[in-house]
Tab-separated table of C-alpha atoms in Angstrom:
chain	number	residue	atom	x	y	z
A	213	MET	CA	-1.627	19.353	41.398
A	214	ILE	CA	-2.931	15.845	40.744
A	215	LYS	CA	-4.971	14.107	43.428
A	216	ILE	CA	-4.927	10.355	43.233
A	217	LYS	CA	-8.103	8.790	44.589
A	218	GLY	CA	-9.460	5.306	44.785
A	219	ILE	CA	-13.132	5.058	43.890
A	220	ASN	CA	-14.958	1.714	43.579
A	221	GLY	CA	-11.681	-0.125	43.181
A	222	ASN	CA	-10.600	2.233	40.397
A	223	LEU	CA	-7.925	4.887	40.405
A	224	VAL	CA	-9.049	8.408	39.645
A	225	PHE	CA	-6.513	11.119	38.791
A	226	VAL	CA	-8.045	14.501	39.502
A	227	PHE	CA	-6.108	17.153	37.618
A	228	GLY	CA	-5.853	20.482	39.419
A	229	PRO	CA	-4.311	23.615	37.930
A	230	GLY	CA	-0.871	23.048	36.382
A	231	THR	CA	1.024	22.514	33.168
A	232	CYS	CA	1.605	19.330	31.218
A	233	THR	CA	5.304	19.090	32.156
A	234	GLU	CA	4.399	19.455	35.816
A	235	TYR	CA	1.813	16.695	35.525
A	236	LEU	CA	4.267	14.460	33.702
A	237	THR	CA	7.069	14.841	36.261
A	238	TYR	CA	4.629	14.458	39.142
A	239	LEU	CA	3.032	11.326	37.707
A	240	SER	CA	6.256	9.677	36.624
A	241	SER	CA	7.843	10.142	40.053
A	242	HIS	CA	4.724	8.813	41.801
A	243	LEU	CA	4.301	5.881	39.471
A	244	ALA	CA	7.986	4.994	39.735
A	245	GLN	CA	7.878	4.985	43.550
A	246	ASN	CA	4.811	2.807	43.905
A	247	ASN	CA	4.922	0.813	40.731
A	248	ALA	CA	3.651	-2.406	42.286
A	249	LEU	CA	0.713	-0.556	43.836
A	250	PHE	CA	-0.445	1.083	40.603
A	251	ALA	CA	0.234	-1.638	38.037
A	252	GLY	CA	-2.870	-3.378	36.764
A	253	SER	CA	-5.455	-0.928	38.071
A	254	THR	CA	-7.933	0.930	35.936
A	255	VAL	CA	-7.450	4.658	35.801
A	256	TYR	CA	-9.760	7.569	34.995
A	257	PHE	CA	-8.715	11.138	34.192
A	258	ARG	CA	-10.833	13.887	35.645
A	259	GLY	CA	-10.614	17.469	36.820
A	260	GLU	CA	-10.548	21.020	35.585
A	261	GLY	CA	-6.851	20.896	34.695
A	262	LEU	CA	-7.607	18.584	31.740
A	263	LYS	CA	-9.445	21.326	29.879
A	264	ASP	CA	-6.287	23.328	29.286
A	265	LEU	CA	-4.364	20.384	27.852
A	266	SER	CA	-4.054	19.625	24.161
A	267	HIS	CA	-4.777	16.171	22.759
A	268	GLN	CA	-1.076	15.455	22.378
A	269	GLU	CA	-0.486	16.323	26.008
A	270	ILE	CA	-3.319	14.084	27.173
A	271	ALA	CA	-2.013	11.341	24.919
A	272	ALA	CA	1.447	11.758	26.498
A	273	LEU	CA	-0.057	11.407	29.974
A	274	GLN	CA	-2.045	8.357	28.892
A	275	LYS	CA	1.086	6.839	27.400
A	276	LEU	CA	2.955	7.345	30.649
A	277	CYS	CA	0.178	5.511	32.493
A	278	LEU	CA	0.210	2.654	30.003
A	279	GLU	CA	3.984	2.322	30.307
A	280	ASN	CA	3.580	1.908	34.049
A	281	GLY	CA	1.110	-0.923	33.655
A	282	LEU	CA	-2.091	1.027	34.277
A	283	ILE	CA	-5.252	0.326	32.299
A	284	LEU	CA	-6.899	3.334	30.717
A	285	ASN	CA	-10.618	3.851	30.861
A	286	ASN	CA	-12.386	6.896	29.573
A	287	ASN	CA	-15.695	5.969	31.163
A	288	GLU	CA	-16.574	7.716	34.353
A	289	PRO	CA	-17.163	5.600	37.412
A	290	GLU	CA	-20.888	6.238	37.297
A	291	LYS	CA	-22.158	5.773	40.828
A	292	THR	CA	-19.983	8.401	42.383
A	293	VAL	CA	-20.420	11.174	39.876
A	294	SER	CA	-23.531	13.265	39.539
A	295	LYS	CA	-25.281	13.456	36.195
A	296	THR	CA	-24.391	17.021	35.315
A	297	GLU	CA	-20.767	16.384	36.085
A	298	THR	CA	-20.737	13.337	33.794
A	299	ALA	CA	-22.135	15.306	30.907
A	300	LYS	CA	-19.531	17.990	31.366
A	301	SER	CA	-16.444	15.854	31.725
A	302	ARG	CA	-17.425	13.170	29.240
A	303	HIS	CA	-16.636	15.390	26.282
A	304	LEU	CA	-13.022	16.303	25.977
A	305	PRO	CA	-12.412	19.801	24.634
A	306	GLU	CA	-13.521	20.268	21.028
A	307	PRO	CA	-10.492	20.168	18.698
A	308	PRO	CA	-9.846	23.406	16.829
A	309	ALA	CA	-10.854	23.387	13.165
A	310	GLY	CA	-7.242	23.841	11.996
A	311	GLN	CA	-6.446	20.266	12.994
A	312	ASP	CA	-8.863	18.780	10.474
A	313	VAL	CA	-7.205	16.877	7.657
A	314	PHE	CA	-8.407	16.490	4.072
A	315	ILE	CA	-6.874	13.802	1.894
A	316	HIS	CA	-7.325	13.605	-1.852
A	317	ARG	CA	-5.958	10.152	-2.621
A	318	HIS	CA	-6.468	6.509	-1.789
A	319	ILE	CA	-5.057	5.200	1.437
A	320	ARG	CA	-3.501	1.884	0.604
A	321	SER	CA	-2.602	-1.251	2.501
A	322	GLY	CA	0.067	-0.552	5.132
A	323	GLN	CA	-0.416	3.219	5.153
A	324	LYS	CA	-1.428	5.111	8.284
A	325	VAL	CA	-3.099	8.496	8.461
A	326	HIS	CA	-3.874	10.461	11.594
A	327	ALA	CA	-5.743	13.713	12.159
A	328	ASP	CA	-6.035	15.499	15.489
A	329	GLY	CA	-9.370	16.901	14.399
A	330	CYS	CA	-11.685	15.390	11.817
A	331	LEU	CA	-10.449	13.378	8.857
A	332	VAL	CA	-12.006	13.547	5.406
A	333	VAL	CA	-10.761	11.141	2.734
A	334	TRP	CA	-11.683	11.754	-0.896
A	335	GLY	CA	-10.858	8.225	-1.988
A	336	ASP	CA	-10.842	4.660	-0.767
A	337	VAL	CA	-9.294	3.307	2.398
A	338	ASN	CA	-8.107	-0.133	1.366
A	339	GLU	CA	-7.757	-3.292	3.435
A	340	SER	CA	-5.076	-3.153	6.175
A	341	ALA	CA	-4.796	0.623	5.971
A	342	GLU	CA	-5.335	2.517	9.232
A	343	ILE	CA	-6.951	5.883	9.767
A	344	THR	CA	-7.355	7.586	13.127
A	345	ALA	CA	-8.893	10.907	14.078
A	346	GLY	CA	-9.590	12.849	17.230
A	347	GLY	CA	-12.989	13.704	15.813
A	348	ASP	CA	-15.157	12.301	13.036
A	349	ILE	CA	-13.971	10.234	10.079
A	350	ILE	CA	-15.617	10.769	6.719
A	351	VAL	CA	-14.666	8.589	3.771
A	352	LEU	CA	-16.026	9.576	0.372
A	353	GLY	CA	-15.301	6.171	-1.092
A	354	LYS	CA	-14.954	2.662	0.218
A	355	LEU	CA	-13.735	2.167	3.774
A	356	ALA	CA	-12.267	-1.325	3.977
A	357	GLY	CA	-9.410	-0.802	6.439
A	358	ILE	CA	-9.371	0.063	10.127
A	359	ALA	CA	-10.958	3.337	11.258
A	360	HIS	CA	-10.654	4.851	14.741
A	361	ALA	CA	-12.770	7.932	15.357
A	362	GLY	CA	-12.570	9.877	18.585
A	363	CYS	CA	-9.209	8.330	19.381
A	364	PHE	CA	-8.673	10.752	22.281
A	365	GLY	CA	-11.899	9.687	23.887
A	366	ARG	CA	-14.663	11.744	22.255
A	367	LYS	CA	-17.669	9.477	22.366
A	368	ASP	CA	-19.823	11.582	20.057
A	369	SER	CA	-17.471	10.928	17.121
A	370	VAL	CA	-18.867	9.139	14.089
A	371	VAL	CA	-17.503	7.236	11.101
A	372	PHE	CA	-19.193	7.855	7.772
A	373	ALA	CA	-18.441	6.205	4.430
A	374	LEU	CA	-20.142	5.921	1.073
A	375	ASN	CA	-19.334	2.223	1.305
A	376	LEU	CA	-18.785	1.255	4.915
A	377	ALA	CA	-17.049	-2.133	4.890
A	378	PRO	CA	-14.247	-1.795	7.442
A	379	SER	CA	-12.404	-4.724	8.960
A	380	GLN	CA	-12.656	-2.871	12.270
A	381	ILE	CA	-14.321	0.264	13.548
A	382	ARG	CA	-13.211	1.895	16.771
A	383	ILE	CA	-15.007	4.823	18.341
A	384	ALA	CA	-13.417	6.246	21.492
A	385	ASP	CA	-12.525	3.106	23.475
A	386	LYS	CA	-15.028	0.735	21.841
A	387	ILE	CA	-14.111	-1.742	19.128
A	388	SER	CA	-16.349	-3.524	16.687
A	389	ARG	CA	-15.357	-5.814	13.861
A	390	SER	CA	-16.975	-6.516	10.529
A	391	SER	CA	-19.448	-9.373	10.125
A	392	GLY	CA	-17.579	-10.355	6.989
A	393	ASP	CA	-20.691	-10.170	4.843
A	394	ASN	CA	-20.214	-8.549	1.490
A	395	VAL	CA	-23.027	-6.199	0.566
A	396	LYS	CA	-23.824	-6.130	-3.152
A	397	ASN	CA	-25.139	-2.600	-3.558
A	398	PRO	CA	-23.652	-0.525	-0.784
A	399	VAL	CA	-25.398	2.599	0.526
A	400	PRO	CA	-23.827	5.384	2.580
A	401	GLU	CA	-23.725	4.348	6.230
A	402	ILE	CA	-22.762	5.939	9.503
A	403	ALA	CA	-21.309	4.345	12.625
A	404	TYR	CA	-21.848	5.938	16.033
A	405	LEU	CA	-21.838	5.099	19.722
A	406	ASP	CA	-25.164	4.404	21.349
A	407	GLU	CA	-25.079	3.414	25.016
A	408	ASP	CA	-21.455	2.294	24.676
A	409	ALA	CA	-22.141	0.016	21.711
A	410	ILE	CA	-21.096	0.792	18.154
A	411	CYS	CA	-24.170	1.012	15.942
A	412	ILE	CA	-24.282	1.265	12.171
A	413	SER	CA	-27.238	2.632	10.292
A	414	LYS	CA	-28.134	3.882	6.861
A	415	TYR	CA	-27.199	7.531	6.582
A	416	SER	CA	-30.136	9.878	6.724
A	417	VAL	CA	-29.778	13.639	6.811
A	418	ARG	CA	-32.628	14.178	9.259
A	419	LYS	CA	-31.382	11.727	11.812
A	420	SER	CA	-27.805	12.982	11.765
A	421	ILE	CA	-28.882	16.590	12.330
A	422	LYS	CA	-31.115	15.556	15.209
A	423	ASN	CA	-28.333	13.607	16.911
A	424	LYS	CA	-25.799	16.419	16.850
B	376	MET	CA	22.919	-1.197	-33.812
B	377	ASP	CA	22.061	2.224	-32.401
B	378	LYS	CA	19.395	3.114	-29.936
B	379	LYS	CA	16.110	4.387	-31.314
B	380	LEU	CA	14.751	6.700	-28.680
B	381	PRO	CA	16.394	9.955	-27.572
B	382	GLU	CA	15.351	9.407	-23.950
B	383	SER	CA	15.840	6.025	-22.359
B	384	LYS	CA	13.322	4.622	-19.911
B	385	VAL	CA	14.190	2.729	-16.757
B	386	ILE	CA	11.277	0.488	-15.825
B	387	VAL	CA	11.082	-1.599	-12.664
B	388	VAL	CA	8.863	-4.675	-12.609
B	389	THR	CA	7.658	-5.388	-9.106
B	390	SER	CA	4.835	-7.081	-7.187
B	391	GLY	CA	5.384	-7.509	-3.469
B	392	LYS	CA	4.248	-11.112	-3.481
B	393	GLY	CA	6.521	-13.741	-4.978
B	394	GLY	CA	5.652	-16.079	-7.802
B	395	VAL	CA	3.202	-13.816	-9.615
B	396	GLY	CA	5.276	-13.602	-12.785
B	397	LYS	CA	7.678	-10.675	-12.483
B	398	THR	CA	10.636	-12.417	-14.039
B	399	THR	CA	8.500	-13.988	-16.779
B	400	THR	CA	7.147	-10.553	-17.626
B	401	VAL	CA	10.616	-8.981	-17.688
B	402	ALA	CA	12.099	-11.759	-19.833
B	403	ASN	CA	9.303	-11.711	-22.390
B	404	VAL	CA	8.536	-8.008	-22.616
B	405	SER	CA	12.237	-7.201	-23.000
B	406	SER	CA	12.617	-9.925	-25.650
B	407	ALA	CA	9.579	-8.606	-27.525
B	408	LEU	CA	11.002	-5.074	-27.543
B	409	ALA	CA	14.419	-6.310	-28.621
B	410	ARG	CA	12.776	-8.306	-31.423
B	411	VAL	CA	11.421	-5.125	-33.006
B	412	GLY	CA	14.810	-3.459	-32.780
B	413	TYR	CA	14.877	-1.488	-29.530
B	414	LYS	CA	18.063	-1.696	-27.540
B	415	VAL	CA	17.105	-3.281	-24.235
B	416	ALA	CA	19.052	-3.963	-21.048
B	417	VAL	CA	17.691	-6.162	-18.284
B	418	LEU	CA	19.035	-6.008	-14.742
B	419	ASP	CA	18.417	-8.896	-12.391
B	420	LEU	CA	18.345	-7.460	-8.868
B	421	ASP	CA	17.097	-10.619	-7.182
B	422	ILE	CA	20.547	-11.157	-5.744
B	423	GLY	CA	20.894	-14.557	-4.118
B	424	LEU	CA	17.841	-15.967	-5.904
B	425	LYS	CA	18.517	-15.219	-9.540
B	426	LYS	CA	16.165	-16.593	-12.184
B	427	LEU	CA	16.209	-14.179	-15.112
B	428	ASP	CA	19.216	-15.841	-16.727
B	429	LEU	CA	17.373	-19.167	-16.546
B	430	LEU	CA	14.257	-17.828	-18.230
B	431	LEU	CA	16.276	-16.271	-21.015
B	432	GLY	CA	18.306	-19.462	-21.409
B	433	LEU	CA	21.552	-17.614	-20.714
B	434	GLU	CA	22.604	-19.370	-17.534
B	435	ASN	CA	25.808	-20.879	-18.874
B	436	ARG	CA	26.928	-17.642	-20.525
B	437	VAL	CA	27.058	-15.767	-17.244
B	438	ILE	CA	30.620	-14.896	-16.250
B	439	TYR	CA	30.406	-11.732	-14.168
B	440	ASP	CA	27.589	-10.333	-12.057
B	441	ILE	CA	26.195	-7.014	-10.846
B	442	VAL	CA	27.932	-7.127	-7.466
B	443	GLN	CA	31.296	-7.519	-9.175
B	444	VAL	CA	30.465	-4.524	-11.358
B	445	ILE	CA	29.476	-2.430	-8.365
B	446	GLU	CA	32.548	-3.429	-6.406
B	447	GLY	CA	34.675	-2.357	-9.378
B	448	GLU	CA	36.069	-5.785	-10.179
B	449	ILE	CA	34.899	-5.660	-13.765
B	450	GLU	CA	33.724	-3.067	-16.277
B	451	LEU	CA	29.966	-2.790	-16.732
B	452	LYS	CA	30.143	-3.395	-20.493
B	453	LYS	CA	32.105	-6.599	-20.042
B	454	ALA	CA	29.608	-7.969	-17.551
B	455	MET	CA	26.597	-7.524	-19.840
B	456	VAL	CA	25.568	-10.868	-21.338
B	457	LYS	CA	24.351	-10.760	-24.956
B	458	ASP	CA	21.171	-12.678	-25.699
B	459	LYS	CA	21.568	-15.585	-28.097
B	460	ARG	CA	18.423	-14.810	-30.120
B	461	PHE	CA	18.086	-11.037	-30.097
B	462	PRO	CA	21.299	-9.057	-30.574
B	463	CYS	CA	19.662	-5.932	-29.080
B	464	LEU	CA	18.990	-7.604	-25.725
B	465	HIS	CA	21.644	-7.534	-23.013
B	466	MET	CA	21.415	-8.834	-19.461
B	467	LEU	CA	23.258	-7.893	-16.313
B	468	PRO	CA	23.054	-11.005	-14.106
B	469	ALA	CA	22.564	-11.092	-10.365
B	470	ALA	CA	25.072	-12.725	-8.049
B	471	GLN	CA	23.842	-15.988	-6.610
B	472	THR	CA	26.354	-16.234	-3.788
B	473	ARG	CA	25.798	-12.745	-2.358
B	474	ASN	CA	22.790	-11.062	-0.815
B	475	LYS	CA	20.621	-8.025	-1.323
B	476	ALA	CA	22.293	-5.925	1.366
B	477	ASP	CA	25.591	-6.017	-0.553
B	478	ILE	CA	24.462	-3.187	-2.834
B	479	THR	CA	22.780	0.175	-2.201
B	480	PRO	CA	20.139	2.178	-4.106
B	481	GLU	CA	22.786	4.763	-5.060
B	482	GLN	CA	24.964	2.102	-6.670
B	483	VAL	CA	22.013	0.808	-8.730
B	484	LYS	CA	21.246	4.385	-9.827
B	485	ASP	CA	24.848	4.754	-10.887
B	486	VAL	CA	24.727	1.562	-12.977
B	487	CYS	CA	21.507	2.724	-14.678
B	488	GLU	CA	23.006	6.125	-15.477
B	489	GLN	CA	25.918	4.374	-17.151
B	490	LEU	CA	23.509	2.254	-19.205
B	491	ARG	CA	21.164	5.061	-20.293
B	492	PRO	CA	23.240	6.360	-23.240
B	493	ASP	CA	23.345	2.914	-24.866
B	494	TYR	CA	19.841	1.564	-24.354
B	495	ASP	CA	16.231	2.542	-25.134
B	496	PHE	CA	14.753	0.496	-22.323
B	497	ILE	CA	16.319	-0.681	-19.110
B	498	PHE	CA	14.204	-3.229	-17.232
B	499	ILE	CA	14.841	-3.997	-13.598
B	500	ASP	CA	13.663	-7.333	-12.246
B	501	CYS	CA	12.704	-6.598	-8.635
B	502	PRO	CA	12.842	-9.260	-5.917
B	503	ALA	CA	9.706	-10.108	-3.927
B	504	GLY	CA	9.246	-8.304	-0.622
B	505	ILE	CA	9.514	-4.703	0.507
B	506	GLU	CA	12.966	-4.726	2.077
B	507	GLN	CA	16.377	-3.624	0.878
B	508	GLY	CA	16.099	-5.496	-2.429
B	509	PHE	CA	12.906	-3.634	-3.291
B	510	GLN	CA	14.426	-0.285	-2.329
B	511	ASN	CA	17.470	-1.023	-4.500
B	512	ALA	CA	15.286	-1.949	-7.455
B	513	ILE	CA	12.973	1.071	-7.452
B	514	ALA	CA	15.627	3.707	-6.771
B	515	ALA	CA	16.718	4.234	-10.353
B	516	ALA	CA	13.417	3.683	-12.164
B	517	ASP	CA	11.322	6.257	-14.048
B	518	GLN	CA	8.313	3.999	-14.337
B	519	ALA	CA	7.005	0.920	-12.604
B	520	ILE	CA	5.017	-2.103	-13.678
B	521	VAL	CA	3.133	-3.824	-10.882
B	522	VAL	CA	2.401	-7.470	-11.652
B	523	THR	CA	-0.401	-9.164	-9.777
B	524	ASN	CA	-2.569	-12.262	-9.933
B	525	PRO	CA	-6.335	-12.161	-9.615
B	526	GLU	CA	-6.333	-13.442	-6.029
B	527	ILE	CA	-6.696	-11.467	-2.818
B	528	SER	CA	-3.243	-12.198	-1.380
B	529	ALA	CA	-1.476	-10.897	-4.485
B	530	VAL	CA	-3.813	-7.908	-4.751
B	531	ARG	CA	-3.227	-6.948	-1.119
B	532	ASP	CA	0.524	-6.974	-1.693
B	533	ALA	CA	0.130	-5.022	-4.933
B	534	ASP	CA	-1.857	-2.393	-3.057
B	535	ARG	CA	0.926	-2.103	-0.482
B	536	ILE	CA	3.552	-1.853	-3.213
B	537	ILE	CA	1.609	0.847	-5.082
B	538	GLY	CA	1.364	2.803	-1.840
B	539	MET	CA	5.132	2.523	-1.377
B	540	LEU	CA	5.815	3.496	-5.007
B	541	LEU	CA	3.581	6.549	-4.686
B	542	SER	CA	5.393	7.680	-1.576
B	543	ALA	CA	8.714	7.209	-3.435
B	544	GLN	CA	9.401	9.111	-6.682
B	545	PHE	CA	6.483	7.733	-8.739
B	546	ASP	CA	3.238	9.420	-9.799
B	547	ASP	CA	-0.044	7.698	-10.619
B	548	ASP	CA	0.764	7.901	-14.338
B	549	ASP	CA	4.148	6.225	-13.890
B	550	ILE	CA	2.649	2.984	-12.646
B	551	GLY	CA	1.043	0.351	-14.872
B	552	LEU	CA	-0.799	-2.744	-13.760
B	553	VAL	CA	-0.281	-6.161	-15.329
B	554	VAL	CA	-2.716	-8.878	-14.333
B	555	ASN	CA	-1.140	-12.280	-14.832
B	556	ARG	CA	-2.625	-15.790	-14.849
B	557	LEU	CA	-6.206	-14.724	-15.438
B	558	ARG	CA	-8.656	-17.571	-15.999
B	559	PRO	CA	-11.589	-16.097	-17.923
B	560	GLU	CA	-13.831	-19.105	-17.320
B	561	MET	CA	-13.389	-18.749	-13.536
B	562	VAL	CA	-14.129	-15.021	-13.686
B	563	LYS	CA	-17.276	-15.782	-15.668
B	564	ASP	CA	-18.469	-18.166	-12.967
B	565	GLY	CA	-17.728	-15.574	-10.293
B	566	ASN	CA	-14.904	-17.613	-8.737
B	567	MET	CA	-12.096	-15.207	-9.546
B	568	LEU	CA	-11.661	-11.453	-9.208
B	569	SER	CA	-12.494	-9.735	-12.480
B	570	ILE	CA	-10.327	-7.154	-14.227
B	571	ASP	CA	-12.919	-4.513	-13.393
B	572	ASP	CA	-12.736	-5.352	-9.687
B	573	LEU	CA	-8.949	-5.248	-9.741
B	574	VAL	CA	-8.639	-1.943	-11.565
B	575	GLU	CA	-11.336	-0.412	-9.388
B	576	HIS	CA	-9.629	-1.588	-6.196
B	577	LEU	CA	-6.063	-0.678	-7.103
B	578	SER	CA	-7.103	2.379	-9.131
B	579	ILE	CA	-4.081	2.545	-11.416
B	580	ASP	CA	-4.034	2.233	-15.197
B	581	LEU	CA	-4.141	-1.208	-16.723
B	582	LEU	CA	-1.178	-2.066	-18.940
B	583	GLY	CA	-2.050	-5.618	-19.840
B	584	VAL	CA	-3.809	-8.854	-19.004
B	585	ILE	CA	-2.071	-12.213	-19.411
B	586	PRO	CA	-4.232	-15.337	-19.396
B	587	GLU	CA	-3.220	-18.547	-17.646
B	588	ASP	CA	-1.349	-20.650	-20.191
B	589	LYS	CA	0.483	-23.918	-19.655
B	590	ASN	CA	2.826	-23.092	-22.528
B	591	VAL	CA	4.492	-20.584	-20.195
B	592	VAL	CA	5.728	-23.393	-17.954
B	593	ILE	CA	6.984	-25.351	-20.951
B	594	SER	CA	8.884	-22.362	-22.365
B	595	THR	CA	10.296	-21.447	-18.973
B	596	ASN	CA	11.669	-24.940	-18.500
B	597	LYS	CA	13.303	-24.759	-21.908
B	598	GLY	CA	14.766	-21.330	-21.237
B	599	GLU	CA	12.975	-19.808	-24.194
B	600	PRO	CA	10.831	-16.692	-24.116
B	601	ILE	CA	7.160	-17.590	-24.584
B	602	ILE	CA	6.741	-14.785	-27.114
B	603	LEU	CA	8.439	-17.011	-29.706
B	604	ASN	CA	5.426	-19.335	-29.573
B	605	GLU	CA	2.981	-17.822	-32.063
B	606	LYS	CA	0.057	-19.959	-30.931
B	607	SER	CA	0.126	-19.067	-27.247
B	608	ALA	CA	-2.442	-16.643	-25.823
B	609	ALA	CA	-0.012	-15.527	-23.122
B	610	ALA	CA	2.572	-14.744	-25.802
B	611	ALA	CA	0.106	-12.484	-27.605
B	612	ALA	CA	-0.694	-10.699	-24.354
B	613	LEU	CA	2.980	-10.175	-23.487
B	614	ASN	CA	3.681	-8.866	-26.969
B	615	ASN	CA	0.747	-6.531	-26.565
B	616	ILE	CA	2.244	-5.187	-23.307
B	617	ALA	CA	5.596	-4.631	-25.015
B	618	MET	CA	3.919	-2.687	-27.838
B	619	ARG	CA	2.101	-0.480	-25.354
B	620	ILE	CA	5.348	0.229	-23.534
B	621	SER	CA	6.934	1.230	-26.834
B	622	GLY	CA	4.181	3.828	-27.205
B	623	LYS	CA	1.932	2.065	-29.732
B	624	GLU	CA	-1.768	2.379	-29.128
B	625	VAL	CA	-2.949	-1.187	-29.033
B	626	GLU	CA	-6.109	-2.516	-27.447
B	627	ILE	CA	-5.773	-4.637	-24.344
B	628	PRO	CA	-7.368	-8.031	-24.897
B	629	THR	CA	-9.099	-8.681	-21.576
B	630	PHE	CA	-10.642	-12.061	-22.385
B	631	GLN	CA	-13.983	-10.769	-21.233
B	632	GLU	CA	-17.235	-9.517	-22.697
B	633	GLU	CA	-17.388	-6.598	-25.086
B	634	SER	CA	-18.643	-3.923	-22.693
B	635	VAL	CA	-15.740	-4.394	-20.317
B	636	LEU	CA	-13.289	-4.188	-23.164
B	637	GLN	CA	-14.677	-0.884	-24.267
B	638	LYS	CA	-14.174	0.558	-20.832
B	639	LEU	CA	-10.621	-0.703	-20.594
B	640	LYS	CA	-9.598	0.780	-23.885
B	641	THR	CA	-9.791	4.206	-22.424
B	642	PHE	CA	-8.052	3.124	-19.230
B	643	GLY	CA	-4.728	1.987	-20.539
B	644	ARG	CA	-4.284	4.611	-23.212
B	645	LYS	CA	-2.959	7.200	-20.837
B	646	PHE	CA	-0.111	5.007	-19.681
B	647	PHE	CA	3.113	5.492	-21.606
B	648	SER	CA	1.263	7.700	-24.085
B	649	THR	CA	3.691	10.488	-23.301
B	650	MET	CA	6.617	8.527	-24.644
């Protein structure tokens, strides 16, 4: 069901065919038995079985790992995996369109909004508000709070805002914080992952079509 | 004296952050409304840290408090303290020796329902914070006034409070913003958030702007409402807020250049215009 391998000092869980409940019971019994052995090691999820799981189910599995002291890492251990395989398994399954969320109000300090798919906010996201999405985040206003795009691990997720001034941007497992500079005349900007670093550039239609 | 309006309004004055001027606003706006003949009740819900009686100069007239009313020790009407200057203004004091968890939102609602037939306006002085005291204070209100200062800590808290009000029973139109302790000369030099910035950031309608004024401290220490001081700029601003609450269309003096004022005129008009 799940093969547990050690590759380059990392743990790799290879998911075979099975259901989420089976995975959960299997993992929890294994982790409970050998807690001392597993705690503190970095873990990767791989395998065909992942494709049939929903984001919530993957999140539940990840949570179980975290509770048992494992460290999550969505990057593939590069040396051991061939290039084609990396490309295939790097992208988690595309979320269905029905999970996209549209919000027509401001998100204020202390409020949290989550979308399994993409999140579109017609309004501002104020300081100390948090928005997370499995896919892209688009803010048609000022983004001053914390935004986490691709929170289930999709590395091709982007964050777009008419005024991009977040205190923190997270894309997949990468975090970047604001420089603290206040821009006088803000232009629409887009944040994306390039070689595992979060980059921010002025939004241009041509570039964004090319990248997708 | 009878009440003027067919429908009474319960208005909570809140802020999140402490010390921004909630109680001062409640004391003066309610006095200003009572001065022009509205029947006004003020409820101090800052149980354990009461101040409203001090600001109104009624401290030594307090005999019973809201917790005693709620626990059924005394009738509501007997606990209301009459103001010494304005016969239309009555206050229900907070208990100083109890705490905020001693009452529930339902009990506050019940008290307000009992007061509605006799008063045009019922003001609730909300404690700072977002805990039980805040929940008690907002439960019964139809409208809310959010008081803030032009500084980022107060604005952050105001933003949080507005978010909480919107997820409770309030709509955008039920919430008015009062900016207190504005220093126009600092705004001009770019050292203080401007009214435009504040309204843009919080995106709710502006109800009034009160300039920094040392007369407020003097009046507070005397236990007299500042609105009695004809020369004070803050008094004029507070009176202006009271008039807007009563449904009069008055311009908001913003202590800024003409162009800004023009913009703001349109902003505030919507608020309370339905009354």
